[in-house]
Structure formats: C-alpha cells, structure tokens
Coordinates of C-alpha atoms in Angstrom, one line a residue:
M11 CA 22.6 11.1 -35.5
G12 CA 26.1 12.2 -34.6
E13 CA 28.3 10.6 -32.0
A14 CA 27.7 13.6 -29.7
D15 CA 24.0 13.2 -30.0
A16 CA 24.0 9.5 -29.2
L17 CA 22.0 8.4 -26.2
P18 CA 24.0 7.6 -23.1
T19 CA 24.8 4.0 -22.4
P20 CA 23.9 2.7 -19.0
P21 CA 27.0 2.1 -16.9
P22 CA 27.7 -1.5 -16.0
P23 CA 26.4 -2.7 -12.6
P24 CA 28.9 -2.8 -9.8
A25 CA 30.5 -6.1 -9.0
G26 CA 28.2 -8.4 -7.0
M27 CA 25.2 -6.1 -7.4
A28 CA 23.5 -8.2 -10.1
H29 CA 23.9 -11.3 -8.1
S30 CA 22.5 -9.7 -4.9
I31 CA 19.6 -8.1 -6.8
A32 CA 18.8 -11.5 -8.5
Y33 CA 18.5 -13.1 -5.0
L34 CA 16.4 -10.4 -3.6
F35 CA 14.3 -9.9 -6.7
G36 CA 13.7 -13.6 -7.0
S37 CA 12.7 -13.9 -3.3
S38 CA 10.5 -10.9 -3.6
V39 CA 8.6 -12.4 -6.6
V40 CA 8.3 -15.8 -4.8
F41 CA 7.3 -14.1 -1.6
R42 CA 4.7 -11.9 -3.3
L43 CA 3.3 -14.8 -5.4
L44 CA 3.1 -17.0 -2.4
G45 CA 1.5 -14.3 -0.3
F46 CA -0.8 -12.9 -3.1
L47 CA -3.2 -15.7 -3.4
P48 CA -3.8 -16.2 0.3
A49 CA -4.3 -12.4 0.6
I50 CA -7.0 -12.6 -2.1
L51 CA -8.7 -15.7 -0.5
L52 CA -8.5 -14.0 2.9
R53 CA -10.4 -11.0 1.6
R54 CA -13.0 -13.3 0.1
I55 CA -13.4 -15.1 3.5
L56 CA -13.6 -12.0 5.6
G57 CA -15.5 -9.6 3.4
P58 CA -14.9 -5.8 3.3
T59 CA -15.7 -4.9 7.0
L60 CA -13.6 -7.6 8.7
T61 CA -10.9 -7.1 6.2
G62 CA -10.9 -3.4 7.2
V63 CA -10.5 -4.4 10.9
W64 CA -7.6 -6.6 9.9
N65 CA -6.1 -3.7 7.9
L66 CA -6.6 -1.4 10.9
I67 CA -4.6 -3.8 13.1
D68 CA -1.8 -3.7 10.5
L69 CA -2.0 0.1 10.4
V70 CA -1.7 0.5 14.2
K71 CA 1.2 -2.0 14.2
S72 CA 3.0 0.1 11.6
Y73 CA 2.5 3.3 13.6
L74 CA 3.8 1.5 16.8
S75 CA 6.9 0.5 14.8
A76 CA 7.7 4.2 14.3
V77 CA 7.9 4.7 18.1
T78 CA 11.5 3.8 18.7
L79 CA 14.8 5.0 19.9
G80 CA 16.1 4.3 16.4
V81 CA 18.7 1.7 17.3
G82 CA 17.6 -0.4 14.4
Y83 CA 18.0 2.4 11.9
S84 CA 21.5 3.3 13.2
C85 CA 22.5 -0.4 12.9
D86 CA 21.5 -0.3 9.2
R87 CA 24.3 2.2 8.9
L88 CA 26.8 0.9 11.5
I89 CA 26.9 -2.8 10.7
P90 CA 28.1 -2.3 7.1
L91 CA 30.7 0.2 8.3
H92 CA 32.0 -2.3 11.0
R93 CA 32.2 -5.1 8.4
A94 CA 34.0 -2.9 5.9
R95 CA 36.6 -2.1 8.6
G96 CA 36.8 -5.8 9.7
D97 CA 35.7 -5.0 13.3
A98 CA 33.8 -8.1 14.1
A99 CA 33.6 -7.3 17.9
A100 CA 32.0 -3.9 17.2
E101 CA 29.6 -5.5 14.7
R102 CA 28.5 -8.1 17.2
A103 CA 28.0 -5.5 19.9
C104 CA 25.9 -3.5 17.5
R105 CA 23.6 -6.5 16.8
D106 CA 23.4 -7.3 20.5
T107 CA 22.3 -3.8 21.3
L108 CA 19.7 -3.9 18.5
F109 CA 18.0 -7.1 19.6
S110 CA 18.0 -6.2 23.3
W111 CA 16.5 -2.8 22.8
T112 CA 14.0 -4.2 20.3
L113 CA 12.7 -6.5 23.0
V114 CA 12.5 -3.7 25.6
E115 CA 10.7 -1.3 23.3
S116 CA 8.2 -3.9 22.1
A117 CA 7.4 -5.0 25.7
L118 CA 6.8 -1.4 26.8
L119 CA 4.6 -0.5 23.8
G120 CA 2.7 -3.7 24.0
A121 CA 2.0 -3.1 27.7
G122 CA 0.6 0.3 26.7
V123 CA -1.7 -1.3 24.2
W124 CA -3.0 -3.7 26.8
V125 CA -3.7 -0.8 29.2
Y126 CA -5.6 1.0 26.4
A127 CA -7.6 -2.1 25.6
A128 CA -8.5 -2.6 29.3
L129 CA -9.6 1.0 29.8
F130 CA -11.1 2.0 26.5
G131 CA -11.7 -1.3 24.7
S132 CA -15.5 -1.0 25.3
R133 CA -15.6 1.9 22.9
H134 CA -14.8 -0.3 20.0
E135 CA -16.6 -3.2 18.3
E136 CA -15.9 -6.7 19.3
S137 CA -13.5 -7.6 16.5
V138 CA -11.5 -4.4 17.1
R139 CA -11.2 -5.2 20.8
L140 CA -10.0 -8.7 20.0
G141 CA -7.4 -7.2 17.7
L142 CA -6.2 -4.8 20.4
W143 CA -5.6 -7.6 22.9
A144 CA -3.7 -9.7 20.3
L145 CA -1.8 -6.7 18.9
P146 CA 1.2 -6.7 21.4
V147 CA 2.1 -10.3 20.4
L148 CA 1.8 -9.5 16.7
F149 CA 3.8 -6.4 17.2
L150 CA 6.6 -8.2 19.1
A151 CA 6.9 -10.8 16.4
H152 CA 6.9 -8.1 13.7
R153 CA 9.6 -6.0 15.4
I154 CA 12.0 -8.9 16.1
F155 CA 11.5 -10.4 12.6
S156 CA 12.2 -6.9 11.1
A157 CA 15.3 -6.6 13.2
Q158 CA 16.5 -10.0 12.0
L159 CA 16.0 -9.1 8.4
G160 CA 17.7 -5.8 8.9
V161 CA 20.8 -7.6 10.3
L162 CA 20.8 -10.0 7.4
R163 CA 20.8 -7.1 4.9
G164 CA 23.5 -5.2 6.8
M165 CA 25.6 -8.4 6.8
K166 CA 24.9 -8.8 3.0
R167 CA 23.5 -12.3 3.6
F168 CA 21.1 -11.8 0.8
R169 CA 20.7 -15.5 0.0
F170 CA 19.5 -16.2 3.6
Y171 CA 17.4 -13.1 3.5
S172 CA 15.8 -14.3 0.3
I173 CA 15.0 -17.7 1.8
A174 CA 13.5 -16.1 4.9
Q175 CA 11.2 -13.9 2.7
A176 CA 10.1 -16.9 0.6
A177 CA 9.4 -18.9 3.8
L178 CA 7.3 -16.0 5.1
G179 CA 5.2 -16.2 1.9
L180 CA 4.6 -19.9 2.6
L181 CA 3.4 -19.1 6.1
E182 CA 0.8 -16.8 4.8
W183 CA -1.1 -19.8 3.5
C184 CA -1.4 -21.2 7.0
L185 CA -3.6 -18.3 8.0
L186 CA -6.4 -19.5 5.7
P187 CA -7.6 -22.5 7.7
F188 CA -7.7 -20.4 10.8
A189 CA -9.9 -17.8 9.1
Y190 CA -12.1 -20.2 7.3
F191 CA -12.9 -22.5 10.2
W192 CA -12.8 -20.1 13.1
G193 CA -13.4 -16.7 11.5
F194 CA -11.8 -13.5 12.6
P195 CA -10.8 -14.8 16.1
G196 CA -9.1 -17.8 14.4
L197 CA -7.2 -15.5 12.1
V198 CA -5.9 -13.3 14.9
A199 CA -4.8 -16.4 16.9
G200 CA -3.1 -18.0 13.9
A201 CA -1.3 -14.8 13.1
A202 CA 0.1 -14.6 16.6
V203 CA 1.3 -18.2 16.5
L204 CA 2.8 -18.0 13.1
G205 CA 4.5 -14.7 13.9
L206 CA 6.4 -16.3 16.8
L207 CA 7.3 -19.3 14.7
K208 CA 8.9 -17.2 11.9
I209 CA 11.3 -15.4 14.3
L210 CA 12.1 -18.7 15.9
G211 CA 12.9 -20.2 12.5
V212 CA 15.2 -17.4 11.5
A213 CA 16.9 -17.5 14.9
L214 CA 17.6 -21.3 14.6
A215 CA 18.6 -21.2 11.0
G216 CA 20.8 -18.1 11.4
S217 CA 22.7 -19.3 14.5
R218 CA 25.1 -21.4 12.5
G219 CA 28.3 -20.5 10.8
E220 CA 30.7 -17.6 11.1
D221 CA 28.0 -15.0 10.4
A222 CA 25.6 -16.3 13.1
I223 CA 22.9 -13.8 14.0
S224 CA 22.4 -15.0 17.6
F225 CA 22.8 -12.4 20.2
R226 CA 23.6 -11.7 23.9
W227 CA 21.8 -9.3 26.2
R228 CA 23.4 -5.9 26.0
W229 CA 21.6 -3.1 27.8
G230 CA 24.4 -0.6 27.3
G231 CA 26.0 0.4 24.0
L232 CA 23.6 3.2 23.2
R233 CA 26.4 5.8 23.0
E234 CA 27.6 4.5 19.6
H235 CA 24.1 5.0 18.2
L236 CA 23.3 8.4 19.6
P237 CA 24.8 10.4 16.6
Y238 CA 22.4 8.6 14.2
A239 CA 19.5 6.9 16.1
P240 CA 17.4 9.9 17.2
T241 CA 17.4 11.6 13.8
H242 CA 16.7 8.4 12.0
A243 CA 13.8 7.7 14.4
V244 CA 12.3 11.2 13.8
F245 CA 12.7 10.7 10.0
K246 CA 11.0 7.3 10.1
A247 CA 8.1 8.6 12.2
L248 CA 7.5 11.5 9.8
W249 CA 7.8 9.1 6.9
M250 CA 5.2 6.8 8.4
A251 CA 2.9 9.7 9.0
S252 CA 3.2 10.8 5.4
E253 CA 2.8 7.3 4.0
R254 CA -0.1 6.0 6.1
V255 CA -2.0 9.0 7.4
D256 CA -4.5 8.7 4.6
S257 CA -5.5 5.2 5.7
L258 CA -5.8 6.4 9.3
V259 CA -8.1 9.3 8.2
V260 CA -10.3 6.9 6.2
A261 CA -10.6 4.5 9.1
S262 CA -11.4 7.3 11.6
L263 CA -14.0 9.1 9.4
L264 CA -15.6 6.4 7.3
G265 CA -15.1 3.2 9.3
T266 CA -13.4 -0.2 8.9
G267 CA -15.6 -1.1 5.9
A268 CA -14.3 1.9 3.9
L269 CA -10.7 1.1 5.0
G270 CA -11.2 -2.5 3.6
Y271 CA -11.8 -1.0 0.2
Y272 CA -9.2 1.8 0.4
Y273 CA -6.4 -0.4 1.7
L274 CA -6.4 -2.3 -1.6
G275 CA -4.3 0.5 -3.0
F276 CA -1.7 0.3 -0.3
Q277 CA -1.4 -3.5 -0.5
F278 CA -1.1 -3.6 -4.3
S279 CA 1.3 -0.7 -4.4
R280 CA 3.5 -2.4 -1.8
M281 CA 3.5 -5.6 -3.8
A282 CA 4.7 -3.6 -6.9
L283 CA 7.3 -1.8 -4.8
E284 CA 8.9 -5.0 -3.6
A285 CA 11.1 -5.2 -6.7
P286 CA 12.4 -1.6 -6.4
M287 CA 12.9 -2.2 -2.7
A288 CA 15.2 -5.2 -3.5
L289 CA 17.5 -2.7 -5.2
V290 CA 17.3 -0.4 -2.2
Y291 CA 18.2 -3.2 0.2
V292 CA 21.3 -3.9 -1.9
T293 CA 22.2 -0.2 -2.3
F294 CA 22.5 0.9 1.3
P295 CA 25.1 -1.6 2.6
N296 CA 27.2 -1.2 -0.6
L297 CA 27.1 2.6 -0.3
M298 CA 28.1 2.4 3.3
E299 CA 31.1 0.3 2.5
K300 CA 32.0 2.6 -0.4
L301 CA 31.7 5.6 1.9
S302 CA 34.4 4.2 4.2
T303 CA 36.8 3.3 1.4
S304 CA 36.1 5.5 -1.6
S305 CA 35.9 9.2 -2.8
E306 CA 32.7 11.2 -3.3
E307 CA 33.1 10.8 -7.0
E308 CA 33.2 7.0 -6.8
L309 CA 30.2 7.1 -4.4
A310 CA 28.2 9.2 -7.0
G311 CA 29.2 6.8 -9.7
E312 CA 27.9 3.9 -7.7
F313 CA 24.6 5.6 -7.1
R314 CA 24.1 6.4 -10.8
R315 CA 24.5 2.7 -11.6
Y316 CA 21.7 1.8 -9.2
L317 CA 19.5 4.6 -10.6
W318 CA 19.9 3.3 -14.1
V319 CA 18.8 -0.2 -13.0
D320 CA 15.7 1.2 -11.4
L321 CA 14.7 3.5 -14.3
C322 CA 15.6 1.2 -17.2
A323 CA 14.8 -2.3 -15.9
I324 CA 12.7 -2.5 -12.8
L325 CA 10.1 0.2 -13.0
P326 CA 9.1 -0.3 -16.6
L327 CA 8.4 -4.0 -15.7
V328 CA 6.4 -3.6 -12.5
L329 CA 4.3 -0.5 -13.1
P330 CA 2.1 -1.7 -16.0
L331 CA 1.8 -5.1 -14.4
G332 CA 0.5 -3.6 -11.2
Y333 CA -1.7 -0.9 -12.7
F334 CA -3.6 -3.1 -15.2
G335 CA -3.1 -6.4 -13.4
G336 CA -4.5 -5.1 -10.1
E337 CA -7.7 -4.0 -11.7
F338 CA -8.2 -7.4 -13.4
V339 CA -7.6 -9.3 -10.2
V340 CA -10.1 -7.2 -8.2
R341 CA -12.8 -7.4 -10.9
R342 CA -12.3 -11.1 -11.5
F343 CA -11.7 -12.5 -8.0
L344 CA -12.8 -9.8 -5.6
P345 CA -15.9 -8.2 -7.0
A346 CA -17.1 -7.1 -3.6
F347 CA -14.1 -4.9 -3.4
G348 CA -14.8 -3.0 -6.6
P349 CA -15.1 0.4 -4.9
G350 CA -11.4 0.1 -4.1
I351 CA -10.2 0.0 -7.7
A352 CA -9.8 3.8 -7.9
A353 CA -7.6 3.9 -4.8
L354 CA -5.6 1.0 -6.2
K355 CA -4.8 2.9 -9.5
I356 CA -3.9 6.1 -7.7
S357 CA -1.5 4.2 -5.4
M358 CA 0.1 2.4 -8.3
M359 CA 0.8 5.8 -10.0
G360 CA 2.8 6.8 -7.0
V361 CA 5.1 3.8 -7.0
A362 CA 7.6 5.2 -9.5
V363 CA 8.0 8.4 -7.5
L364 CA 8.3 6.5 -4.2
A365 CA 10.9 4.0 -5.6
I366 CA 13.2 6.8 -6.9
R367 CA 12.8 8.8 -3.8
L368 CA 13.7 5.8 -1.6
L369 CA 16.9 5.3 -3.7
Y370 CA 17.9 9.0 -3.2
Y371 CA 17.2 8.7 0.5
Q372 CA 19.9 6.0 0.8
V373 CA 22.5 8.5 -0.2
F374 CA 21.3 11.0 2.3
M375 CA 21.3 8.4 5.1
A376 CA 24.7 7.0 4.0
R377 CA 26.3 10.5 4.2
G378 CA 24.6 11.3 7.5
R379 CA 22.4 14.1 6.1
M380 CA 19.4 13.2 8.2
G381 CA 18.5 16.8 9.0
R382 CA 17.7 17.5 5.3
L383 CA 15.6 14.3 5.1
I384 CA 13.6 15.4 8.2
V385 CA 12.9 18.8 6.7
I386 CA 11.8 17.2 3.3
T387 CA 9.6 14.6 5.0
R388 CA 8.1 17.1 7.4
V389 CA 6.8 19.2 4.5
Q390 CA 5.2 16.0 3.0
V391 CA 2.9 15.3 6.1
P392 CA 0.4 18.2 5.6
V393 CA 0.4 17.6 1.9
F394 CA -0.7 14.0 2.4
V395 CA -3.3 15.1 5.0

C-alpha cells in the first residue's frame, strides 16, 4: 500500500479532553453499575405491571421537563462563553436566573399536575393516581438536580459532576427497601425523599470555593436568554416527542404492563448511551470557548477530534456489550420480562446513530443554528409515530 493509500491517522485529542472524558466516563460507568443492579432488583420486586406504572411516571416527568422557557438550554451556551471572556458577574447572573426560573416553572407545572389529579384522577388505577400526586415533588427534584448538573458541566467542573453522578447511583440502592417492605407506595415516597436529598447534597457540597454554585433569587435577566432560549426550548420539546412518543403510544394503547416490557429498550439503550454522552458533555463547553476565541477552521478541527474518539473508541466498546449483554441479563435475571428483549435489541441498534447525531447537534447549537435543528427534528416526529 502506497503512502497516499494509507489510512488516516486519528488526530490527537485536544488538551484536557482526555482528562475530562476520563472523569465523565469513569463516573458514568460507576453510576450505571451502581444503578444497574437496583434497577434489575426493582423490576423483580414490582413485576411488569407496576414497573410499567413506574416507567409511566418517568415518561410523564420527562415530557413535563420539555415544557420550559428554555433558560437552562441557553445557560448551557452562555456560561462557557462568559467564562471564556472572564466575566464572572455575567456568569453568576446567568446561574441565578437559571435556578430562579427553574423553581418557578417547576412549581407551576407541579400545581397543574395536582389539579389534574384532583379532577381526573378517578379515571386511573390506584397506583397511577398515587404517582400523579407524588409527581410534582419528583419533578421538582429532577429539574433542580438537572440544573445543578448543567451548571457543573458549563463551568467544566467535571470532577465534581462525576462525584455527583456516582453518588446518585448509590442513592438508587436506597429505593429497594422502600419497594420491598412497603410496595409501590413505599417506592414513590422513597423516591421523593431521596430526590430532595440529592439536590440538597449538591447544593451543600457545591457552595464552597471560588466556583460555588449557590445562587440568589433573580426574577429578571431573561433578556440575555431571549435570543437562544425559545428556539432551544422548541427544539428540546420536538426532540422529546421524537424520542419518547413510542413509549407514550404503547402506554396509551396497550397499558402499563406492555410499557413495562417495552421500556426495557429505552433503559438499556440509555445505559449504553451514557459513555457517548460523556463525550457530548465535554464537547459543548469546549466548542463554546473555541467559538469565542478561534476560527471556523479550528472549530471544525476540534469537532473532528471528538468524532474520532466516538467512532474509534467509545461506540465499538459499548454497542456489542449492550446488545448481547442486555439479552443475557434479561434472560438470566428477569425472565418475566422476556417479551421486552426484541424492543431492547432494536433500541440498542439505534444508539450509534443517536450518539453521532448528538455530537453533530453540539456544533449546530454552538453556532446558534437552532432553526435548522428544529426543522430536522420536526421531520423526525411523524417518522417515529
């Protein structure tokens, strides 16, 4: 083979990328390993039907998260920009606005769920009604914790982010006694308590040092976010519809028992996607900093380095493990969930496409090309339906 025919050599990773990915990948592995066993045991304790109800609560919580002004999404873009420019005051104001509006949105949406539960809860089975009443608390904890993790990523505090992820995996074990001794009501109560504890833990641990993530109330400050927040919010809502509408259709037409089987695919694929997502979390703040200080050519070179890591290192490792390992785990430890194996394999086949697509989306978002993303994602929704 001649020199001209030689295969291209992957470019070296950018400075600091390998270190950050190592933290995030390590925490992802620990988090998923710590959370994997309790998830398996929880399915064994609950059985397919109650597992389906629990999955339905998670599904509704995810859809509620898509109903937002988009301040969190714009902060993903603005915090790295402010840090690259050394504007600590603007960065702090951005974080304050994020947390304040996260609380407002969560309270309003939670109140809406309680109104629905009071007026129409009798239409649902008892376990679903219980989940509806607990959902606002679970949703509040989820939104605040997600905002905390988003700030940590934007500030590139990947070590702290990794510790928080690992601690979250440990907390998953605490749900098992609640479910085992008190059944589904105990599981719901335990999840609400643990959700509040995890945001309190991050708030206390992150309130020290120069990069503290504590916040002050800030009701204004939306003007800075208006160029980015609405389009990001529309994109994320469409993304959620394209990603989860299949589960919603299964729950609506076939019931919670079928959802318990079908949701296996989503849970296993998200476990496999955790490693590529570690790369995505590193990519975006680095691209935003490059955007403010570098040329388009340098930005493209940075992105190619990330793409090489995804294609040559991460995906070849996680895809076979998830595809074959998932079936083994279900047949060996969850025989009652055997009907969900087909959905699991199909979902795993989509992980590679989703991982690469997410990486490309970071470039669109970094360059402010949200209009194109909205068009692309809008086309996906009827396809998935």
